[in-house]
């Protein structure tokens, strides 16, 4: 019997945080269900008909009566996935930016000591400039604090071993919903987990038709403040800066050589 994540022997659950995604949520859940054992949708106080859209689909739905933020929604999903017996959780956005058909590729890279993070940087040219700048700023600081280079720290398309959430202390912060996804990388690396990047597409053209919940200035400032606190507590962790930048240069040189060989 195969023991690959998501094979049934190591059940995988997809967690989809939902905040006002009535147009896309049913399609995303249905497509994700084809690649995992269970889907858990966390409707975080949506007011746009997302709840009705979820009523007829193959997902467990958790509903927060009021909006608590993406990080809190993900942690509610993790608690449910654990109760369902999942060994791995796949997180993906509800707006259609993370094609569920990439779930098997992410699961193949997963193991009990690894977080798999999708990287959209292969398609950086199609990411709006302000967003790309914000993402690169966040990746620099988060990688420094994690002590390892992580290509796309702001991509929420990921796989976590569920055991990680027992070992890594996380608390949902109400007003800074996206901070948790940066903090978990830093704390997990500190606890000895590694992060592996798997290429995923950068899809912006369609999904940006609806207002983003990500506020580049506010959310990046919140992330940088969280990281600064962690760096101060570790005397600015110079070894983390040196190691993460060395790895970044090695990866970039490898990519340049590969592109030159094509
Ligand atoms: N549960 C919950 N989910 C949220 C919240 N804010 C955003 N999300 C979800 O998190 C995912 C990412 O949010 P987006 O607004 O697409 O943020 P983004 O992908 O960084 O930004 P864009 O590139 O503009 O799409 C989507 O599935 C949202 O529905 C929230 O407050 N609660
Ligand atoms: Mg999005």
PDB file of C-alpha atoms and ligand atoms in Angstrom:
ATOM      1  CA  UNK A   1       0.000   0.000   0.000  1.00  0.00           C
ATOM      2  CA  UNK A   2       1.274   3.475  -0.842  1.00  0.00           C
ATOM      3  CA  UNK A   3       2.070   5.680   2.126  1.00  0.00           C
ATOM      4  CA  UNK A   4       2.302   8.910   0.163  1.00  0.00           C
ATOM      5  CA  UNK A   5       0.505  11.894   1.724  1.00  0.00           C
ATOM      6  CA  UNK A   6      -3.067  11.967   0.483  1.00  0.00           C
ATOM      7  CA  UNK A   7      -2.976   8.283  -0.461  1.00  0.00           C
ATOM      8  CA  UNK A   8      -5.533   7.318   2.163  1.00  0.00           C
ATOM      9  CA  UNK A   9      -2.845   5.715   4.351  1.00  0.00           C
ATOM     10  CA  UNK A  10      -1.778   9.276   5.253  1.00  0.00           C
ATOM     11  CA  UNK A  11      -5.058  11.162   4.824  1.00  0.00           C
ATOM     12  CA  UNK A  12      -4.942  14.760   3.620  1.00  0.00           C
ATOM     13  CA  UNK A  13      -7.564  17.452   4.215  1.00  0.00           C
ATOM     14  CA  UNK A  14      -7.826  20.670   2.252  1.00  0.00           C
ATOM     15  CA  UNK A  15      -8.660  23.801   4.244  1.00  0.00           C
ATOM     16  CA  UNK A  16     -10.212  26.662   2.313  1.00  0.00           C
ATOM     17  CA  UNK A  17     -10.587  29.984   4.179  1.00  0.00           C
ATOM     18  CA  UNK A  18     -13.571  31.883   2.809  1.00  0.00           C
ATOM     19  CA  UNK A  19     -14.401  35.532   3.148  1.00  0.00           C
ATOM     20  CA  UNK A  20     -16.971  36.735   0.635  1.00  0.00           C
ATOM     21  CA  UNK A  21     -16.100  34.353  -2.212  1.00  0.00           C
ATOM     22  CA  UNK A  22     -19.614  33.370  -3.363  1.00  0.00           C
ATOM     23  CA  UNK A  23     -18.621  33.377  -7.050  1.00  0.00           C
ATOM     24  CA  UNK A  24     -15.762  30.905  -6.823  1.00  0.00           C
ATOM     25  CA  UNK A  25     -16.052  28.828  -3.651  1.00  0.00           C
ATOM     26  CA  UNK A  26     -18.254  25.980  -4.932  1.00  0.00           C
ATOM     27  CA  UNK A  27     -15.983  25.395  -7.919  1.00  0.00           C
ATOM     28  CA  UNK A  28     -12.804  25.434  -5.792  1.00  0.00           C
ATOM     29  CA  UNK A  29     -14.209  23.011  -3.210  1.00  0.00           C
ATOM     30  CA  UNK A  30     -15.471  20.619  -5.872  1.00  0.00           C
ATOM     31  CA  UNK A  31     -12.134  20.596  -7.701  1.00  0.00           C
ATOM     32  CA  UNK A  32     -10.133  20.231  -4.456  1.00  0.00           C
ATOM     33  CA  UNK A  33     -12.277  17.295  -3.322  1.00  0.00           C
ATOM     34  CA  UNK A  34     -10.937  15.268  -6.242  1.00  0.00           C
ATOM     35  CA  UNK A  35      -7.394  15.375  -4.773  1.00  0.00           C
ATOM     36  CA  UNK A  36      -7.781  15.022  -0.988  1.00  0.00           C
ATOM     37  CA  UNK A  37      -9.699  12.874   1.469  1.00  0.00           C
ATOM     38  CA  UNK A  38     -11.707  15.741   2.998  1.00  0.00           C
ATOM     39  CA  UNK A  39     -12.309  19.420   2.349  1.00  0.00           C
ATOM     40  CA  UNK A  40     -12.952  21.850   5.202  1.00  0.00           C
ATOM     41  CA  UNK A  41     -14.255  25.287   4.222  1.00  0.00           C
ATOM     42  CA  UNK A  42     -14.072  27.981   6.890  1.00  0.00           C
ATOM     43  CA  UNK A  43     -16.635  30.675   6.217  1.00  0.00           C
ATOM     44  CA  UNK A  44     -15.331  33.607   8.188  1.00  0.00           C
ATOM     45  CA  UNK A  45     -18.426  35.770   8.614  1.00  0.00           C
ATOM     46  CA  UNK A  46     -19.102  36.173   4.871  1.00  0.00           C
ATOM     47  CA  UNK A  47     -22.021  38.420   3.996  1.00  0.00           C
ATOM     48  CA  UNK A  48     -22.215  37.802   0.235  1.00  0.00           C
ATOM     49  CA  UNK A  49     -23.924  34.428  -0.184  1.00  0.00           C
ATOM     50  CA  UNK A  50     -20.812  32.270   0.331  1.00  0.00           C
ATOM     51  CA  UNK A  51     -22.757  30.268   2.950  1.00  0.00           C
ATOM     52  CA  UNK A  52     -25.470  29.427   0.407  1.00  0.00           C
ATOM     53  CA  UNK A  53     -22.845  28.532  -2.202  1.00  0.00           C
ATOM     54  CA  UNK A  54     -21.260  26.126   0.295  1.00  0.00           C
ATOM     55  CA  UNK A  55     -24.551  24.465   1.223  1.00  0.00           C
ATOM     56  CA  UNK A  56     -24.570  22.091  -1.713  1.00  0.00           C
ATOM     57  CA  UNK A  57     -20.903  21.101  -1.973  1.00  0.00           C
ATOM     58  CA  UNK A  58     -18.811  18.227  -0.659  1.00  0.00           C
ATOM     59  CA  UNK A  59     -17.138  20.106   2.166  1.00  0.00           C
ATOM     60  CA  UNK A  60     -17.357  20.245   5.916  1.00  0.00           C
ATOM     61  CA  UNK A  61     -18.222  23.857   6.647  1.00  0.00           C
ATOM     62  CA  UNK A  62     -17.218  25.749   9.748  1.00  0.00           C
ATOM     63  CA  UNK A  63     -18.822  29.127  10.187  1.00  0.00           C
ATOM     64  CA  UNK A  64     -17.435  31.976  12.272  1.00  0.00           C
ATOM     65  CA  UNK A  65     -20.373  34.229  13.187  1.00  0.00           C
ATOM     66  CA  UNK A  66     -18.128  37.236  12.633  1.00  0.00           C
ATOM     67  CA  UNK A  67     -14.972  37.860  10.656  1.00  0.00           C
ATOM     68  CA  UNK A  68     -11.819  36.835  12.555  1.00  0.00           C
ATOM     69  CA  UNK A  69      -9.206  36.964   9.791  1.00  0.00           C
ATOM     70  CA  UNK A  70      -7.497  34.416   7.563  1.00  0.00           C
ATOM     71  CA  UNK A  71      -5.057  33.146  10.206  1.00  0.00           C
ATOM     72  CA  UNK A  72      -7.841  32.415  12.710  1.00  0.00           C
ATOM     73  CA  UNK A  73      -9.858  30.710   9.958  1.00  0.00           C
ATOM     74  CA  UNK A  74      -6.923  28.481   9.033  1.00  0.00           C
ATOM     75  CA  UNK A  75      -6.424  27.469  12.672  1.00  0.00           C
ATOM     76  CA  UNK A  76     -10.157  26.575  12.982  1.00  0.00           C
ATOM     77  CA  UNK A  77      -9.705  24.443   9.859  1.00  0.00           C
ATOM     78  CA  UNK A  78      -6.627  22.735  11.303  1.00  0.00           C
ATOM     79  CA  UNK A  79      -8.553  21.809  14.471  1.00  0.00           C
ATOM     80  CA  UNK A  80     -11.319  20.256  12.366  1.00  0.00           C
ATOM     81  CA  UNK A  81      -8.855  18.463  10.068  1.00  0.00           C
ATOM     82  CA  UNK A  82      -7.167  16.975  13.116  1.00  0.00           C
ATOM     83  CA  UNK A  83     -10.533  15.720  14.443  1.00  0.00           C
ATOM     84  CA  UNK A  84     -11.149  14.127  11.026  1.00  0.00           C
ATOM     85  CA  UNK A  85      -7.855  12.228  11.306  1.00  0.00           C
ATOM     86  CA  UNK A  86      -5.864  14.121   8.669  1.00  0.00           C
ATOM     87  CA  UNK A  87      -2.089  13.590   8.661  1.00  0.00           C
ATOM     88  CA  UNK A  88      -1.533  16.511   6.263  1.00  0.00           C
ATOM     89  CA  UNK A  89      -3.415  19.709   5.559  1.00  0.00           C
ATOM     90  CA  UNK A  90      -3.411  21.487   2.226  1.00  0.00           C
ATOM     91  CA  UNK A  91      -4.355  25.165   2.425  1.00  0.00           C
ATOM     92  CA  UNK A  92      -5.656  26.971  -0.625  1.00  0.00           C
ATOM     93  CA  UNK A  93      -7.443  30.224  -1.338  1.00  0.00           C
ATOM     94  CA  UNK A  94     -11.099  30.417  -2.277  1.00  0.00           C
ATOM     95  CA  UNK A  95     -10.743  33.063  -4.994  1.00  0.00           C
ATOM     96  CA  UNK A  96      -9.394  30.760  -7.717  1.00  0.00           C
ATOM     97  CA  UNK A  97      -5.736  31.832  -7.504  1.00  0.00           C
ATOM     98  CA  UNK A  98      -4.617  28.363  -6.423  1.00  0.00           C
ATOM     99  CA  UNK A  99      -5.621  25.725  -8.985  1.00  0.00           C
ATOM    100  CA  UNK A 100      -6.583  22.581  -7.001  1.00  0.00           C
ATOM    101  CA  UNK A 101      -5.096  20.470  -9.816  1.00  0.00           C
ATOM    102  CA  UNK A 102      -1.654  21.348  -8.362  1.00  0.00           C
ATOM    103  CA  UNK A 103      -2.488  19.669  -5.022  1.00  0.00           C
ATOM    104  CA  UNK A 104      -0.919  16.309  -6.024  1.00  0.00           C
ATOM    105  CA  UNK A 105       2.385  18.033  -6.915  1.00  0.00           C
ATOM    106  CA  UNK A 106       2.453  19.751  -3.531  1.00  0.00           C
ATOM    107  CA  UNK A 107       1.548  16.542  -1.682  1.00  0.00           C
ATOM    108  CA  UNK A 108       4.337  14.645  -3.451  1.00  0.00           C
ATOM    109  CA  UNK A 109       6.886  17.011  -1.882  1.00  0.00           C
ATOM    110  CA  UNK A 110       5.379  16.657   1.617  1.00  0.00           C
ATOM    111  CA  UNK A 111       6.657  14.724   4.590  1.00  0.00           C
ATOM    112  CA  UNK A 112       6.369  14.901   8.351  1.00  0.00           C
ATOM    113  CA  UNK A 113       9.267  17.400   8.718  1.00  0.00           C
ATOM    114  CA  UNK A 114       8.477  19.664   5.763  1.00  0.00           C
ATOM    115  CA  UNK A 115       6.171  22.556   4.893  1.00  0.00           C
ATOM    116  CA  UNK A 116       5.540  22.722   1.145  1.00  0.00           C
ATOM    117  CA  UNK A 117       4.898  26.251  -0.146  1.00  0.00           C
ATOM    118  CA  UNK A 118       3.781  27.087  -3.674  1.00  0.00           C
ATOM    119  CA  UNK A 119       6.021  29.580  -5.441  1.00  0.00           C
ATOM    120  CA  UNK A 120       4.572  31.970  -7.998  1.00  0.00           C
ATOM    121  CA  UNK A 121       7.953  33.511  -8.726  1.00  0.00           C
ATOM    122  CA  UNK A 122       8.404  31.569 -11.990  1.00  0.00           C
ATOM    123  CA  UNK A 123       5.528  33.712 -13.285  1.00  0.00           C
ATOM    124  CA  UNK A 124       6.621  36.927 -11.533  1.00  0.00           C
ATOM    125  CA  UNK A 125       6.022  38.885 -14.766  1.00  0.00           C
ATOM    126  CA  UNK A 126       2.267  38.446 -14.423  1.00  0.00           C
ATOM    127  CA  UNK A 127       2.118  39.658 -10.797  1.00  0.00           C
ATOM    128  CA  UNK A 128       1.092  43.327 -10.435  1.00  0.00           C
ATOM    129  CA  UNK A 129       4.196  45.389  -9.609  1.00  0.00           C
ATOM    130  CA  UNK A 130       3.047  46.738  -6.223  1.00  0.00           C
ATOM    131  CA  UNK A 131       2.084  43.229  -5.103  1.00  0.00           C
ATOM    132  CA  UNK A 132       5.384  41.772  -6.305  1.00  0.00           C
ATOM    133  CA  UNK A 133       7.329  44.446  -4.407  1.00  0.00           C
ATOM    134  CA  UNK A 134       5.304  43.737  -1.251  1.00  0.00           C
ATOM    135  CA  UNK A 135       5.829  39.979  -1.631  1.00  0.00           C
ATOM    136  CA  UNK A 136       9.579  40.348  -2.157  1.00  0.00           C
ATOM    137  CA  UNK A 137       9.902  42.606   0.886  1.00  0.00           C
ATOM    138  CA  UNK A 138       8.043  40.070   3.005  1.00  0.00           C
ATOM    139  CA  UNK A 139      10.123  37.177   1.634  1.00  0.00           C
ATOM    140  CA  UNK A 140      13.389  38.943   2.490  1.00  0.00           C
ATOM    141  CA  UNK A 141      12.405  39.528   6.125  1.00  0.00           C
ATOM    142  CA  UNK A 142      10.567  36.260   6.733  1.00  0.00           C
ATOM    143  CA  UNK A 143      13.434  34.237   5.205  1.00  0.00           C
ATOM    144  CA  UNK A 144      15.933  36.117   7.392  1.00  0.00           C
ATOM    145  CA  UNK A 145      13.975  35.292  10.554  1.00  0.00           C
ATOM    146  CA  UNK A 146      13.423  31.704   9.387  1.00  0.00           C
ATOM    147  CA  UNK A 147      17.146  31.276   8.630  1.00  0.00           C
ATOM    148  CA  UNK A 148      16.395  29.723   5.259  1.00  0.00           C
ATOM    149  CA  UNK A 149      15.485  31.177   1.875  1.00  0.00           C
ATOM    150  CA  UNK A 150      11.766  30.833   1.068  1.00  0.00           C
ATOM    151  CA  UNK A 151      10.917  31.942  -2.444  1.00  0.00           C
ATOM    152  CA  UNK A 152       7.329  33.105  -1.962  1.00  0.00           C
ATOM    153  CA  UNK A 153       6.490  33.542   1.716  1.00  0.00           C
ATOM    154  CA  UNK A 154       3.122  35.115   0.887  1.00  0.00           C
ATOM    155  CA  UNK A 155       1.724  32.189  -1.093  1.00  0.00           C
ATOM    156  CA  UNK A 156      -1.054  30.508   0.876  1.00  0.00           C
ATOM    157  CA  UNK A 157      -1.078  27.368  -1.297  1.00  0.00           C
ATOM    158  CA  UNK A 158       0.734  24.992   1.061  1.00  0.00           C
ATOM    159  CA  UNK A 159       0.945  21.586   2.688  1.00  0.00           C
ATOM    160  CA  UNK A 160       1.633  21.225   6.413  1.00  0.00           C
ATOM    161  CA  UNK A 161       2.061  17.999   8.394  1.00  0.00           C
ATOM    162  CA  UNK A 162      -0.641  18.227  11.057  1.00  0.00           C
ATOM    163  CA  UNK A 163       1.881  17.371  13.786  1.00  0.00           C
ATOM    164  CA  UNK A 164       3.515  20.752  13.145  1.00  0.00           C
ATOM    165  CA  UNK A 165       0.629  22.487  14.892  1.00  0.00           C
ATOM    166  CA  UNK A 166       1.391  20.587  18.131  1.00  0.00           C
ATOM    167  CA  UNK A 167       5.033  21.655  18.055  1.00  0.00           C
ATOM    168  CA  UNK A 168       4.755  25.234  16.845  1.00  0.00           C
ATOM    169  CA  UNK A 169       3.002  27.774  19.072  1.00  0.00           C
ATOM    170  CA  UNK A 170       0.643  30.035  17.108  1.00  0.00           C
ATOM    171  CA  UNK A 171      -2.049  32.388  18.246  1.00  0.00           C
ATOM    172  CA  UNK A 172      -4.607  33.920  15.920  1.00  0.00           C
ATOM    173  CA  UNK A 173      -4.305  37.716  15.808  1.00  0.00           C
ATOM    174  CA  UNK A 174      -7.610  39.275  15.097  1.00  0.00           C
ATOM    175  CA  UNK A 175      -6.681  42.304  13.032  1.00  0.00           C
ATOM    176  CA  UNK A 176      -3.703  40.964  11.136  1.00  0.00           C
ATOM    177  CA  UNK A 177      -5.111  37.997   9.318  1.00  0.00           C
ATOM    178  CA  UNK A 178      -2.191  37.331   7.005  1.00  0.00           C
ATOM    179  CA  UNK A 179       0.534  37.459   9.698  1.00  0.00           C
ATOM    180  CA  UNK A 180      -0.027  33.868  10.817  1.00  0.00           C
ATOM    181  CA  UNK A 181       1.103  32.476   7.453  1.00  0.00           C
ATOM    182  CA  UNK A 182       4.459  34.258   7.836  1.00  0.00           C
ATOM    183  CA  UNK A 183       4.827  33.469  11.515  1.00  0.00           C
ATOM    184  CA  UNK A 184       4.258  29.752  11.030  1.00  0.00           C
ATOM    185  CA  UNK A 185       7.203  29.599   8.599  1.00  0.00           C
ATOM    186  CA  UNK A 186       9.554  31.292  11.056  1.00  0.00           C
ATOM    187  CA  UNK A 187       8.477  29.240  14.070  1.00  0.00           C
ATOM    188  CA  UNK A 188       8.478  25.971  12.133  1.00  0.00           C
ATOM    189  CA  UNK A 189      12.041  26.526  10.868  1.00  0.00           C
ATOM    190  CA  UNK A 190      13.061  27.319  14.416  1.00  0.00           C
ATOM    191  CA  UNK A 191      11.499  24.030  15.553  1.00  0.00           C
ATOM    192  CA  UNK A 192      13.551  22.130  12.945  1.00  0.00           C
ATOM    193  CA  UNK A 193      11.072  21.860  10.061  1.00  0.00           C
ATOM    194  CA  UNK A 194      12.245  22.729   6.561  1.00  0.00           C
ATOM    195  CA  UNK A 195      10.423  24.559   3.801  1.00  0.00           C
ATOM    196  CA  UNK A 196      10.318  23.303   0.223  1.00  0.00           C
ATOM    197  CA  UNK A 197       9.041  25.414  -2.691  1.00  0.00           C
ATOM    198  CA  UNK A 198       7.023  23.922  -5.544  1.00  0.00           C
ATOM    199  CA  UNK A 199       6.203  26.052  -8.617  1.00  0.00           C
ATOM    200  CA  UNK A 200       2.551  27.075  -8.986  1.00  0.00           C
ATOM    201  CA  UNK A 201       1.041  29.539 -11.461  1.00  0.00           C
ATOM    202  CA  UNK A 202       0.670  33.238 -10.658  1.00  0.00           C
ATOM    203  CA  UNK A 203      -2.978  33.895 -11.531  1.00  0.00           C
ATOM    204  CA  UNK A 204      -4.001  37.499 -11.292  1.00  0.00           C
ATOM    205  CA  UNK A 205      -5.964  38.611 -14.361  1.00  0.00           C
ATOM    206  CA  UNK A 206      -9.355  37.127 -13.410  1.00  0.00           C
ATOM    207  CA  UNK A 207      -9.222  37.076  -9.657  1.00  0.00           C
ATOM    208  CA  UNK A 208      -8.357  40.735  -9.295  1.00  0.00           C
ATOM    209  CA  UNK A 209     -11.801  41.531 -10.675  1.00  0.00           C
ATOM    210  CA  UNK A 210     -12.962  41.287  -7.082  1.00  0.00           C
ATOM    211  CA  UNK A 211     -11.574  43.471  -4.278  1.00  0.00           C
ATOM    212  CA  UNK A 212      -8.542  41.948  -2.596  1.00  0.00           C
ATOM    213  CA  UNK A 213      -8.606  41.387   1.151  1.00  0.00           C
ATOM    214  CA  UNK A 214      -4.828  41.872   1.176  1.00  0.00           C
ATOM    215  CA  UNK A 215      -3.777  45.444   1.942  1.00  0.00           C
ATOM    216  CA  UNK A 216      -0.188  45.691   0.674  1.00  0.00           C
ATOM    217  CA  UNK A 217       0.910  48.520   2.997  1.00  0.00           C
ATOM    218  CA  UNK A 218      -1.011  47.551   6.150  1.00  0.00           C
ATOM    219  CA  UNK A 219      -0.505  43.793   5.890  1.00  0.00           C
ATOM    220  CA  UNK A 220       3.181  43.974   4.940  1.00  0.00           C
ATOM    221  CA  UNK A 221       3.766  46.471   7.788  1.00  0.00           C
ATOM    222  CA  UNK A 222       2.080  44.019  10.195  1.00  0.00           C
ATOM    223  CA  UNK A 223       4.282  41.192   8.903  1.00  0.00           C
ATOM    224  CA  UNK A 224       7.478  43.260   9.124  1.00  0.00           C
ATOM    225  CA  UNK A 225       6.577  44.297  12.703  1.00  0.00           C
ATOM    226  CA  UNK A 226       6.012  40.677  13.723  1.00  0.00           C
ATOM    227  CA  UNK A 227       9.335  39.689  12.105  1.00  0.00           C
ATOM    228  CA  UNK A 228      11.172  42.616  13.720  1.00  0.00           C
ATOM    229  CA  UNK A 229       9.989  41.463  17.156  1.00  0.00           C
ATOM    230  CA  UNK A 230      11.374  37.999  16.474  1.00  0.00           C
ATOM    231  CA  UNK A 231      14.677  39.350  15.128  1.00  0.00           C
ATOM    232  CA  UNK A 232      15.141  41.655  18.123  1.00  0.00           C
ATOM    233  CA  UNK A 233      14.508  38.706  20.456  1.00  0.00           C
ATOM    234  CA  UNK A 234      17.319  36.815  18.656  1.00  0.00           C
ATOM    235  CA  UNK A 235      19.847  39.706  18.572  1.00  0.00           C
ATOM    236  CA  UNK A 236      19.009  40.253  14.876  1.00  0.00           C
ATOM    237  CA  UNK A 237      19.968  36.670  14.034  1.00  0.00           C
ATOM    238  CA  UNK A 238      22.870  37.478  11.650  1.00  0.00           C
ATOM    239  CA  UNK A 239      23.353  33.777  10.863  1.00  0.00           C
ATOM    240  CA  UNK A 240      19.775  33.680   9.531  1.00  0.00           C
ATOM    241  CA  UNK A 241      20.401  36.646   7.242  1.00  0.00           C
ATOM    242  CA  UNK A 242      23.657  35.206   5.896  1.00  0.00           C
ATOM    243  CA  UNK A 243      22.249  31.700   5.375  1.00  0.00           C
ATOM    244  CA  UNK A 244      19.005  32.846   3.720  1.00  0.00           C
ATOM    245  CA  UNK A 245      20.803  35.224   1.333  1.00  0.00           C
ATOM    246  CA  UNK A 246      23.433  32.609   0.476  1.00  0.00           C
ATOM    247  CA  UNK A 247      20.667  30.130  -0.380  1.00  0.00           C
ATOM    248  CA  UNK A 248      18.825  32.773  -2.432  1.00  0.00           C
ATOM    249  CA  UNK A 249      21.957  33.493  -4.488  1.00  0.00           C
ATOM    250  CA  UNK A 250      22.591  29.762  -5.023  1.00  0.00           C
ATOM    251  CA  UNK A 251      18.996  29.208  -6.211  1.00  0.00           C
ATOM    252  CA  UNK A 252      19.111  32.239  -8.521  1.00  0.00           C
ATOM    253  CA  UNK A 253      22.423  31.133 -10.036  1.00  0.00           C
ATOM    254  CA  UNK A 254      21.004  27.626 -10.541  1.00  0.00           C
ATOM    255  CA  UNK A 255      17.937  29.111 -12.282  1.00  0.00           C
ATOM    256  CA  UNK A 256      20.142  31.293 -14.525  1.00  0.00           C
ATOM    257  CA  UNK A 257      22.255  28.284 -15.549  1.00  0.00           C
ATOM    258  CA  UNK A 258      19.120  26.251 -16.259  1.00  0.00           C
ATOM    259  CA  UNK A 259      17.625  29.060 -18.373  1.00  0.00           C
ATOM    260  CA  UNK A 260      20.913  29.461 -20.286  1.00  0.00           C
ATOM    261  CA  UNK A 261      20.973  25.718 -21.033  1.00  0.00           C
ATOM    262  CA  UNK A 262      17.450  25.731 -22.523  1.00  0.00           C
TER     263      UNK A 262
HETATM  264  N1  LIG B   1     -11.505  33.114   6.573  1.00  0.00           N
HETATM  265  C1  LIG B   1     -11.018  34.265   6.073  1.00  0.00           C
HETATM  266  N2  LIG B   1     -10.500  34.175   4.894  1.00  0.00           N
HETATM  267  C2  LIG B   1     -10.006  35.308   4.378  1.00  0.00           C
HETATM  268  C3  LIG B   1     -10.019  36.544   5.038  1.00  0.00           C
HETATM  269  N3  LIG B   1      -9.432  37.431   4.255  1.00  0.00           N
HETATM  270  C4  LIG B   1      -9.088  36.755   3.155  1.00  0.00           C
HETATM  271  N4  LIG B   1      -9.467  35.479   3.238  1.00  0.00           N
HETATM  272  C5  LIG B   1      -9.341  34.418   2.280  1.00  0.00           C
HETATM  273  O1  LIG B   1      -7.969  34.244   2.082  1.00  0.00           O
HETATM  274  C6  LIG B   1      -7.715  34.013   0.718  1.00  0.00           C
HETATM  275  C7  LIG B   1      -6.756  35.059   0.234  1.00  0.00           C
HETATM  276  O2  LIG B   1      -7.354  36.350   0.272  1.00  0.00           O
HETATM  277  P1  LIG B   1      -7.147  37.377  -0.904  1.00  0.00           P
HETATM  278  O3  LIG B   1      -7.976  38.577  -0.694  1.00  0.00           O
HETATM  279  O4  LIG B   1      -7.323  36.638  -2.197  1.00  0.00           O
HETATM  280  O5  LIG B   1      -5.624  37.792  -0.696  1.00  0.00           O
HETATM  281  P2  LIG B   1      -4.434  37.590  -1.678  1.00  0.00           P
HETATM  282  O6  LIG B   1      -4.570  36.328  -2.458  1.00  0.00           O
HETATM  283  O7  LIG B   1      -3.208  37.769  -0.874  1.00  0.00           O
HETATM  284  O8  LIG B   1      -4.623  38.850  -2.599  1.00  0.00           O
HETATM  285  P3  LIG B   1      -5.038  38.917  -4.146  1.00  0.00           P
HETATM  286  O9  LIG B   1      -3.769  38.685  -4.860  1.00  0.00           O
HETATM  287  O10 LIG B   1      -5.573  40.297  -4.318  1.00  0.00           O
HETATM  288  O11 LIG B   1      -6.059  37.878  -4.434  1.00  0.00           O
HETATM  289  C8  LIG B   1      -9.078  34.000   0.012  1.00  0.00           C
HETATM  290  O12 LIG B   1      -9.498  32.673  -0.057  1.00  0.00           O
HETATM  291  C9  LIG B   1      -9.962  34.785   0.964  1.00  0.00           C
HETATM  292  O13 LIG B   1     -11.316  34.414   0.887  1.00  0.00           O
HETATM  293  C10 LIG B   1     -10.611  36.589   6.317  1.00  0.00           C
HETATM  294  O14 LIG B   1     -10.711  37.629   6.957  1.00  0.00           O
HETATM  295  N5  LIG B   1     -11.091  35.400   6.786  1.00  0.00           N
HETATM  296 MG1  LIG B   2      -6.165  36.005  -3.715  1.00  0.00          MG
END
